[in-house]
């Protein structure tokens, strides 16, 4: 059987995406994404622009937000807080990993 | 079709109230949700828990589940003949279909609950489901890129609207430079969209397997470089492994243990051309046994040297 080869693509290769596209890719409604922007968990490229665009990496955060919203039924402020803390944990884990890598085994 | 006991998965009695079910789900979700949990097999456990809650939180679906009867988990079963008429608005003869490859979760996902309309019968655009899959790659695969076979089991609907698990193998090219924690996307390779809805995507969560020599942080790679005491003092040239193949590096004289020798661009490649660095961390290794001649030379060195590695102890008092 001939199996077609699929190229895995970098998420950030897409560049910038619109609010509507972010909603489509993440599964979160635009109104929820706007709330996350209001609470500081997502940042548009230019918050002052009439039509927001986002760096493509925001898809990862927005998809996490969608899962947490659906699975824990979180209200927007709580959701933004969880996302901020998860990002903080991710940064600390990255730093911890770097320190472990620097230690002789 | 294999039976799953949604009540025992949530750890509640069959007569549990809606509040009890919600409380049990929340407790287990907190414990196993893959975004917040560090438990082993958290993702698998959470899938079970979420599947159970998705059915039991809806009164119609819960009633439909209860009407299936009670079996042992994993036991093959068929819904009672009148079950379809009551809950699934079956096509004539629907109950005669084979059930071996139907997953209970897909069956209940096909019911909208509260009226028993089959989801597939709804009109309107429905996007295909996205999936996330963890993929472990080796350091060598991260360096060179790789082609991997990915086995997925995705639900598809037959002409009568019956959901069936269809095993699919995707051959996937992982680009060079994918590192631990990286997310990659396979556009349109997830669940099929309905009524013109877009096909879902598959997201790959890259996990880098531990390597016996190299430790990786982002695109930077770290390696212990053991040196004999005299090599550390006198300096030397050593052949050292790197992800791209062995290289000769000059170790400068008087290299202390813990000193990092940086080889720019010898780490893992980055997505668009550049590369991380390789850090060789000097370690002073001593022989487990020495010859008589080596011992004599060491003793001579000890007698001749004025070096005091603990000078700072005296300065600190």
Short mmCIF file of N, CA and C in Angstrom, two decimals, chain A residues 12-83:
data_model
loop_
_atom_site.label_atom_id
_atom_site.label_comp_id
_atom_site.label_asym_id
_atom_site.label_seq_id
_atom_site.Cartn_x
_atom_site.Cartn_y
_atom_site.Cartn_z
N UNK A 12 4.60 28.38 13.62
CA UNK A 12 4.93 29.81 13.48
C UNK A 12 5.19 30.21 12.03
N UNK A 13 5.30 29.22 11.12
CA UNK A 13 5.55 29.53 9.71
C UNK A 13 4.40 30.32 9.09
N UNK A 14 3.22 30.18 9.67
CA UNK A 14 2.06 30.84 9.10
C UNK A 14 2.17 32.36 9.23
N UNK A 15 3.00 32.82 10.17
CA UNK A 15 3.17 34.26 10.38
C UNK A 15 2.09 34.78 11.30
N UNK A 16 1.33 35.76 10.81
CA UNK A 16 0.26 36.33 11.64
C UNK A 16 -1.09 35.83 11.16
N UNK A 17 -2.01 35.66 12.11
CA UNK A 17 -3.35 35.18 11.74
C UNK A 17 -4.41 36.11 12.33
N UNK A 18 -5.55 36.12 11.69
CA UNK A 18 -6.65 36.99 12.14
C UNK A 18 -7.33 36.38 13.36
N UNK A 19 -8.16 37.20 14.00
CA UNK A 19 -8.94 36.72 15.15
C UNK A 19 -9.86 35.57 14.72
N UNK A 20 -10.47 35.72 13.55
CA UNK A 20 -11.39 34.69 13.08
C UNK A 20 -10.65 33.36 12.83
N UNK A 21 -9.46 33.46 12.26
CA UNK A 21 -8.66 32.25 11.99
C UNK A 21 -8.22 31.62 13.30
N UNK A 22 -7.85 32.45 14.27
CA UNK A 22 -7.44 31.92 15.58
C UNK A 22 -8.61 31.18 16.22
N UNK A 23 -9.81 31.75 16.05
CA UNK A 23 -11.00 31.09 16.60
C UNK A 23 -11.22 29.74 15.91
N UNK A 24 -11.03 29.71 14.60
CA UNK A 24 -11.23 28.47 13.84
C UNK A 24 -10.22 27.41 14.26
N UNK A 25 -8.96 27.82 14.37
CA UNK A 25 -7.92 26.83 14.68
C UNK A 25 -7.95 26.36 16.13
N UNK A 26 -8.41 27.23 17.02
CA UNK A 26 -8.38 26.87 18.44
C UNK A 26 -9.67 26.22 18.91
N UNK A 27 -10.77 26.53 18.24
CA UNK A 27 -12.06 26.02 18.70
C UNK A 27 -12.72 26.94 19.71
N UNK A 28 -12.06 28.05 20.07
CA UNK A 28 -12.67 29.01 21.00
C UNK A 28 -13.40 30.08 20.21
N UNK A 29 -14.56 30.50 20.71
CA UNK A 29 -15.29 31.55 20.01
C UNK A 29 -14.53 32.88 20.12
N UNK A 30 -14.78 33.77 19.15
CA UNK A 30 -14.08 35.06 19.15
C UNK A 30 -14.32 35.84 20.44
N UNK A 31 -15.55 35.74 20.96
CA UNK A 31 -15.86 36.49 22.18
C UNK A 31 -14.98 36.01 23.34
N UNK A 32 -14.71 34.71 23.39
CA UNK A 32 -13.83 34.16 24.45
C UNK A 32 -12.39 34.63 24.25
N UNK A 33 -11.97 34.66 22.98
CA UNK A 33 -10.60 35.12 22.70
C UNK A 33 -10.45 36.59 23.10
N UNK A 34 -11.48 37.38 22.83
CA UNK A 34 -11.43 38.80 23.22
C UNK A 34 -11.30 38.94 24.74
N UNK A 35 -12.01 38.07 25.46
CA UNK A 35 -11.92 38.11 26.93
C UNK A 35 -10.49 37.79 27.37
N UNK A 36 -9.87 36.80 26.71
CA UNK A 36 -8.49 36.43 27.08
C UNK A 36 -7.53 37.58 26.79
N UNK A 37 -7.80 38.33 25.73
CA UNK A 37 -6.98 39.51 25.45
C UNK A 37 -7.21 40.55 26.55
N UNK A 38 -8.47 40.77 26.91
CA UNK A 38 -8.79 41.74 27.97
C UNK A 38 -8.06 41.42 29.27
N UNK A 39 -7.96 40.12 29.58
CA UNK A 39 -7.34 39.71 30.84
C UNK A 39 -5.83 39.45 30.71
N UNK A 40 -5.29 39.71 29.54
CA UNK A 40 -3.83 39.66 29.39
C UNK A 40 -3.24 38.29 29.10
N UNK A 41 -4.08 37.29 28.84
CA UNK A 41 -3.53 35.95 28.56
C UNK A 41 -3.15 35.78 27.09
N UNK A 42 -3.69 36.62 26.23
CA UNK A 42 -3.34 36.62 24.80
C UNK A 42 -3.05 38.07 24.41
N UNK A 43 -2.06 38.25 23.54
CA UNK A 43 -1.71 39.62 23.14
C UNK A 43 -1.70 39.72 21.62
N UNK A 44 -2.55 40.60 21.06
CA UNK A 44 -2.50 40.80 19.60
C UNK A 44 -1.19 41.48 19.21
N UNK A 45 -0.84 41.36 17.95
CA UNK A 45 0.39 42.01 17.46
C UNK A 45 0.29 43.52 17.73
N UNK A 46 -0.83 44.12 17.39
CA UNK A 46 -1.06 45.54 17.67
C UNK A 46 -2.41 45.68 18.37
N UNK A 47 -2.38 45.77 19.71
CA UNK A 47 -3.65 45.82 20.44
C UNK A 47 -4.52 47.02 20.06
N UNK A 48 -3.90 48.05 19.49
CA UNK A 48 -4.66 49.24 19.12
C UNK A 48 -5.29 49.16 17.73
N UNK A 49 -4.98 48.10 17.00
CA UNK A 49 -5.50 47.98 15.63
C UNK A 49 -7.00 47.70 15.63
N UNK A 50 -7.66 48.11 14.56
CA UNK A 50 -9.11 47.86 14.45
C UNK A 50 -9.38 46.36 14.32
N UNK A 51 -8.59 45.72 13.47
CA UNK A 51 -8.73 44.27 13.30
C UNK A 51 -7.47 43.59 13.85
N UNK A 52 -7.67 42.87 14.93
CA UNK A 52 -6.52 42.24 15.60
C UNK A 52 -5.92 41.13 14.74
N UNK A 53 -4.60 41.04 14.80
CA UNK A 53 -3.92 39.85 14.29
C UNK A 53 -3.05 39.31 15.43
N UNK A 54 -2.72 38.04 15.33
CA UNK A 54 -1.95 37.37 16.38
C UNK A 54 -0.79 36.62 15.75
N UNK A 55 0.30 36.52 16.51
CA UNK A 55 1.39 35.66 16.05
C UNK A 55 0.86 34.22 16.04
N UNK A 56 1.29 33.43 15.06
CA UNK A 56 0.72 32.09 14.88
C UNK A 56 0.94 31.20 16.10
N UNK A 57 2.01 31.47 16.88
CA UNK A 57 2.26 30.66 18.08
C UNK A 57 1.10 30.75 19.08
N UNK A 58 0.30 31.83 18.98
CA UNK A 58 -0.83 32.00 19.90
C UNK A 58 -1.84 30.86 19.77
N UNK A 59 -1.78 30.14 18.64
CA UNK A 59 -2.69 28.99 18.45
C UNK A 59 -2.50 27.99 19.59
N UNK A 60 -1.25 27.78 20.01
CA UNK A 60 -0.98 26.80 21.07
C UNK A 60 -1.66 27.24 22.36
N UNK A 61 -1.49 28.53 22.72
CA UNK A 61 -2.13 29.04 23.94
C UNK A 61 -3.65 28.98 23.83
N UNK A 62 -4.16 29.38 22.65
CA UNK A 62 -5.62 29.40 22.48
C UNK A 62 -6.21 27.99 22.52
N UNK A 63 -5.48 27.02 21.98
CA UNK A 63 -5.98 25.64 22.03
C UNK A 63 -5.98 25.11 23.46
N UNK A 64 -4.94 25.46 24.20
CA UNK A 64 -4.92 25.08 25.62
C UNK A 64 -6.11 25.72 26.33
N UNK A 65 -6.35 27.01 26.02
CA UNK A 65 -7.47 27.72 26.64
C UNK A 65 -8.79 27.02 26.32
N UNK A 66 -8.92 26.56 25.08
CA UNK A 66 -10.16 25.88 24.66
C UNK A 66 -10.38 24.61 25.48
N UNK A 67 -9.30 23.83 25.63
CA UNK A 67 -9.41 22.58 26.41
C UNK A 67 -9.80 22.89 27.85
N UNK A 68 -9.11 23.87 28.45
CA UNK A 68 -9.38 24.19 29.86
C UNK A 68 -10.80 24.74 30.03
N UNK A 69 -11.22 25.55 29.07
CA UNK A 69 -12.57 26.13 29.13
C UNK A 69 -13.61 25.02 29.07
N UNK A 70 -13.43 24.09 28.15
CA UNK A 70 -14.42 23.01 27.99
C UNK A 70 -14.37 22.00 29.13
N UNK A 71 -13.16 21.66 29.55
CA UNK A 71 -13.02 20.55 30.50
C UNK A 71 -13.22 20.97 31.95
N UNK A 72 -12.96 22.25 32.26
CA UNK A 72 -13.12 22.70 33.65
C UNK A 72 -14.24 23.72 33.80
N UNK A 73 -14.85 24.10 32.70
CA UNK A 73 -15.93 25.09 32.72
C UNK A 73 -15.48 26.34 33.48
N UNK A 74 -14.28 26.85 33.14
CA UNK A 74 -13.72 28.01 33.84
C UNK A 74 -14.34 29.30 33.33
N UNK A 75 -14.50 30.26 34.24
CA UNK A 75 -14.95 31.59 33.79
C UNK A 75 -13.71 32.34 33.28
N UNK A 76 -13.90 33.39 32.48
CA UNK A 76 -12.79 34.00 31.73
C UNK A 76 -11.61 34.43 32.59
N UNK A 77 -11.88 35.07 33.73
CA UNK A 77 -10.77 35.56 34.55
C UNK A 77 -9.96 34.39 35.10
N UNK A 78 -10.66 33.36 35.57
CA UNK A 78 -9.98 32.16 36.09
C UNK A 78 -9.18 31.48 34.99
N UNK A 79 -9.75 31.44 33.79
CA UNK A 79 -9.07 30.82 32.65
C UNK A 79 -7.78 31.57 32.32
N UNK A 80 -7.87 32.91 32.30
CA UNK A 80 -6.68 33.73 32.01
C UNK A 80 -5.61 33.51 33.08
N UNK A 81 -6.06 33.40 34.33
CA UNK A 81 -5.11 33.19 35.42
C UNK A 81 -4.40 31.84 35.25
N UNK A 82 -5.16 30.79 34.95
CA UNK A 82 -4.56 29.46 34.75
C UNK A 82 -3.56 29.49 33.61
N UNK A 83 -3.93 30.15 32.51
CA UNK A 83 -3.03 30.23 31.35
C UNK A 83 -1.73 30.95 31.72
#
